[in-house]
Short mmCIF file of C-alpha atoms in Angstrom, two decimals:
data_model
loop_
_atom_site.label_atom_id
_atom_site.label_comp_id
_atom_site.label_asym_id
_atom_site.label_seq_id
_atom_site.Cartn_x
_atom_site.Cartn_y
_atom_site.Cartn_z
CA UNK A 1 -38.50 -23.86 14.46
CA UNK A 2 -38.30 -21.39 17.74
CA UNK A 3 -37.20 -24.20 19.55
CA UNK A 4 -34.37 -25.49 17.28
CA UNK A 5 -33.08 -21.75 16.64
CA UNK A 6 -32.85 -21.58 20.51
CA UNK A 7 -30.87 -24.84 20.60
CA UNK A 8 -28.82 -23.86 17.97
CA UNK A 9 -28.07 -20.28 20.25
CA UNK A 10 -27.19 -22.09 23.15
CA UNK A 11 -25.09 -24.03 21.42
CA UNK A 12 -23.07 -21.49 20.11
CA UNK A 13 -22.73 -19.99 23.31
CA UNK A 14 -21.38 -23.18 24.82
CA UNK A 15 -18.71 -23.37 22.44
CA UNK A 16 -16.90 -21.16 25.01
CA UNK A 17 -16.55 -23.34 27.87
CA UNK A 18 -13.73 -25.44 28.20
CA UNK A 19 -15.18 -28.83 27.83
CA UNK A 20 -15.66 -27.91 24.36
CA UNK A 21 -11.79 -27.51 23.75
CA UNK A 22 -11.82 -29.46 20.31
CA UNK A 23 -13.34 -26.36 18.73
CA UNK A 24 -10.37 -23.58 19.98
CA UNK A 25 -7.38 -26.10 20.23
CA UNK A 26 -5.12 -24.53 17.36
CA UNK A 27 -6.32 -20.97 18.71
CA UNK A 28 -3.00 -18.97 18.86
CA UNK A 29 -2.30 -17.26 22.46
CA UNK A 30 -2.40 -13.62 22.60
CA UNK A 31 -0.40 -12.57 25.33
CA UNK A 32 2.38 -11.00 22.74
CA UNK A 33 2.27 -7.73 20.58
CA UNK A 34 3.46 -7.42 17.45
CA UNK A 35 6.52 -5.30 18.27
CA UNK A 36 7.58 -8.16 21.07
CA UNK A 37 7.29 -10.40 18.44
CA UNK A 38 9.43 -8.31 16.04
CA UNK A 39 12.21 -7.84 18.96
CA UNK A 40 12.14 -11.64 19.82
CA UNK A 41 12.61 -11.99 15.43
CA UNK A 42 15.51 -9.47 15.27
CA UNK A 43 17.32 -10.85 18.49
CA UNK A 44 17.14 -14.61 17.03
CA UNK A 45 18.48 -13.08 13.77
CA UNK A 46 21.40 -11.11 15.70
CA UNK A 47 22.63 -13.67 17.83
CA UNK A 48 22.42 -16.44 14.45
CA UNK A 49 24.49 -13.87 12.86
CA UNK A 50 22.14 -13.58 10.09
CA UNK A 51 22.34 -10.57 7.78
CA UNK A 52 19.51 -8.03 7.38
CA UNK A 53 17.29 -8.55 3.94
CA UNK A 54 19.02 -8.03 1.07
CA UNK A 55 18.70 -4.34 -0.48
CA UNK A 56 17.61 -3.82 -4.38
CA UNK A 57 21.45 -2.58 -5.08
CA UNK A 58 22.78 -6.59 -4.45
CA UNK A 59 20.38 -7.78 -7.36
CA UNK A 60 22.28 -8.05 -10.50
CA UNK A 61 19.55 -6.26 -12.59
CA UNK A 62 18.00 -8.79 -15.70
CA UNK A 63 15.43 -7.93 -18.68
CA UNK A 64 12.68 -9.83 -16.82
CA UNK A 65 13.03 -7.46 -13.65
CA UNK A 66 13.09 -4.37 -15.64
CA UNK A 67 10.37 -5.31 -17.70
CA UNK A 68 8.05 -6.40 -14.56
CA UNK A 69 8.97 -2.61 -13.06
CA UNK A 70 7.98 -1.30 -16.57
CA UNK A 71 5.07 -3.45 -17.18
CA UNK A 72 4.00 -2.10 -13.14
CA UNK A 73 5.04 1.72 -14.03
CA UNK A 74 2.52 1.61 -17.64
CA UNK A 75 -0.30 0.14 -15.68
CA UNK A 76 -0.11 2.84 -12.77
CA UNK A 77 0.41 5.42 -15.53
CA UNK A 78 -2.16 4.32 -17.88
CA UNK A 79 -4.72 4.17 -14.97
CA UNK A 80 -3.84 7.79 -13.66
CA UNK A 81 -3.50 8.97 -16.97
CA UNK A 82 -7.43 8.09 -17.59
CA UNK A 83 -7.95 8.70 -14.40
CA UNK A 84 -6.77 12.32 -14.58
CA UNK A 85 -7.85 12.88 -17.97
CA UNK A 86 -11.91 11.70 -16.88
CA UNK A 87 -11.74 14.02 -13.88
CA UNK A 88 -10.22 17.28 -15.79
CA UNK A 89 -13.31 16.69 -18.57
CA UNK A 90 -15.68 16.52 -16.02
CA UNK A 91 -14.94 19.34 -13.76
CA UNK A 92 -13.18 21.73 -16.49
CA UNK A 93 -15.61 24.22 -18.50
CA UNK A 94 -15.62 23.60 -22.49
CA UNK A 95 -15.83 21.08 -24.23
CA UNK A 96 -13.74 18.58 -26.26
CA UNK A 97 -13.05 21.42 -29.30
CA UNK A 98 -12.03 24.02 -27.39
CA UNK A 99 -9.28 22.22 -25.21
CA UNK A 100 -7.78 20.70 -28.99
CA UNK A 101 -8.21 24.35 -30.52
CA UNK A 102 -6.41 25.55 -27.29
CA UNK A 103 -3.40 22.76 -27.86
CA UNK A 104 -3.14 23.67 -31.60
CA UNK A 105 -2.57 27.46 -30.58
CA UNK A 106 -0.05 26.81 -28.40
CA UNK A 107 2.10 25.82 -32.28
CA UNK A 108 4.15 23.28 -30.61
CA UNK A 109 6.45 22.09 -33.16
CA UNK A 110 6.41 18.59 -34.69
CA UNK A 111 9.38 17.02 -33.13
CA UNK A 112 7.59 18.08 -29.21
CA UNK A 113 3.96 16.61 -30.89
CA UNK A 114 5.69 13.47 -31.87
CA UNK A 115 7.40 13.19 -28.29
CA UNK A 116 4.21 13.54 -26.99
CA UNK A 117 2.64 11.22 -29.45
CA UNK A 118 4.91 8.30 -28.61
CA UNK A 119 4.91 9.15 -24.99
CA UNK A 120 1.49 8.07 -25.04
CA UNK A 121 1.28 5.34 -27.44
CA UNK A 122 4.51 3.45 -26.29
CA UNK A 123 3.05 2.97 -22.71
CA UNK A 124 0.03 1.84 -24.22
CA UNK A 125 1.22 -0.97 -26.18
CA UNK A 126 3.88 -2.12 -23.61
CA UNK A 127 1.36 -2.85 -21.25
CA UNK A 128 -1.27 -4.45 -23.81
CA UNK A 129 1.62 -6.78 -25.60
CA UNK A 130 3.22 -7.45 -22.32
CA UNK A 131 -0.01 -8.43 -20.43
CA UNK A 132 -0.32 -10.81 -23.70
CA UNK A 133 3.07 -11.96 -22.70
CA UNK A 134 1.29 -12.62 -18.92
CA UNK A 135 -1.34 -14.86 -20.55
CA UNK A 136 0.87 -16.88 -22.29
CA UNK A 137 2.46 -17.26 -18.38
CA UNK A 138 -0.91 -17.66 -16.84
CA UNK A 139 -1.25 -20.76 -19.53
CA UNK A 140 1.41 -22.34 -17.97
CA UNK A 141 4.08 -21.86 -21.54
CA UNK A 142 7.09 -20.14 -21.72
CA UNK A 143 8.90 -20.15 -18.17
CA UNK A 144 11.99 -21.71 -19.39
CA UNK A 145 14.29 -18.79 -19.17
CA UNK A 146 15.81 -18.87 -22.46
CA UNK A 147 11.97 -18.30 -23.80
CA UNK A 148 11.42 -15.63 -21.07
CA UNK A 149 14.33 -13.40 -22.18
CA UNK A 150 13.02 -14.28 -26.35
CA UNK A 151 9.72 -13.08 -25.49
CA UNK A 152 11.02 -10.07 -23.58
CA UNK A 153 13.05 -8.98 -26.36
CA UNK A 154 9.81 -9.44 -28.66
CA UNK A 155 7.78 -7.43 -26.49
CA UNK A 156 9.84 -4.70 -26.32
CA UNK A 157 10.88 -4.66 -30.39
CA UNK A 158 6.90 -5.08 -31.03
CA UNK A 159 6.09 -2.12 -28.35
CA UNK A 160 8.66 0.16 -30.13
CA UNK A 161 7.32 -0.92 -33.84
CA UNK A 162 3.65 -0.29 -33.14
CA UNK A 163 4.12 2.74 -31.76
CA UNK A 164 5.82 3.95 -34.43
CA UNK A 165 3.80 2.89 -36.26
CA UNK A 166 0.76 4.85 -34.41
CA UNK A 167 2.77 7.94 -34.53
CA UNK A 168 2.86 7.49 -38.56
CA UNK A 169 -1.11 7.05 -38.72
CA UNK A 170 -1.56 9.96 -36.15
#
């Protein structure tokens, strides 16, 4: 076993030299940075004539985009949300009473509760009924566009309902 591990070692260390070329052939050459390969990208590109990459202001904005920003926005908001709200129970004194005593002291009217209500619940079942959406997509139904936009519009009428809705139960 010594023997063959040894073998195997010298092997390896072989695979170096140039006889064994087959095994470093596609190996790319790295006598070039990163910035001279940037400069020798942007020169080809000015002397083509080429324009820069297009800006976000070009795009003629669509449901689809806005609701891939929104469904991106929810998720980073969710997750800091919880993330914020795990920490501050952790590290805060109290407990769970005192801090909902403390926010029904403060008499913060209905309408501002409500805000506050939806501002929470909307987020939360955007994300859920548009990851649904995402599933369906993952499936491999309902790219044609026609369906995209239909589903869109569902998402965002079911996402305003339910949340309603969850400010009427609250």
């Amino acid at each position: 076993m010594a023997l063959l591990l040894r073998t195997l070692a010298r092997q390896g260390t072989c695979l170096s030299r140039p006889q064994f070329g087959v095994f470093y052939r596609h190996a790319v050459p790295m006598g070039t940075t990163v910035k001279e390969e940037m400069n020798k990208f942007s020169a080809k590109n000015n002397k083509l004539n080429r324009p820069m990459s297009p800006h976000i202001t070009i795009y003629q904005w669509s449901v689809p985009m806005m609701m891939s920003i929104t469904h991106r926005g929810t998720g980073v908001g969710l997750s800091g949300g919880i993330s914020a709200f795990a920490l501050l129970a952790l590290v805060l004194p109290g407990n769970y009473p005192y801090y909902l005593d403390l926010i029904h002291s403060l008499s913060i009217g209905p309408a501002l509760l409500g805000l506050a209500k939806f501002g929470i619940a909307f987020p939360l079942s955007y994300h859920t009924l548009n990851g649904i959406r995402h599933l369906f997509w993952d499936s491999g139904k309902g790219f044609a566009l026609p369906v995209v936009y239909r589903s869109g519009y569902v998402v965002i009428a079911l996402s305003i309902l339910t949340s309603i809705a969850a400010l009427a139960y609250m």
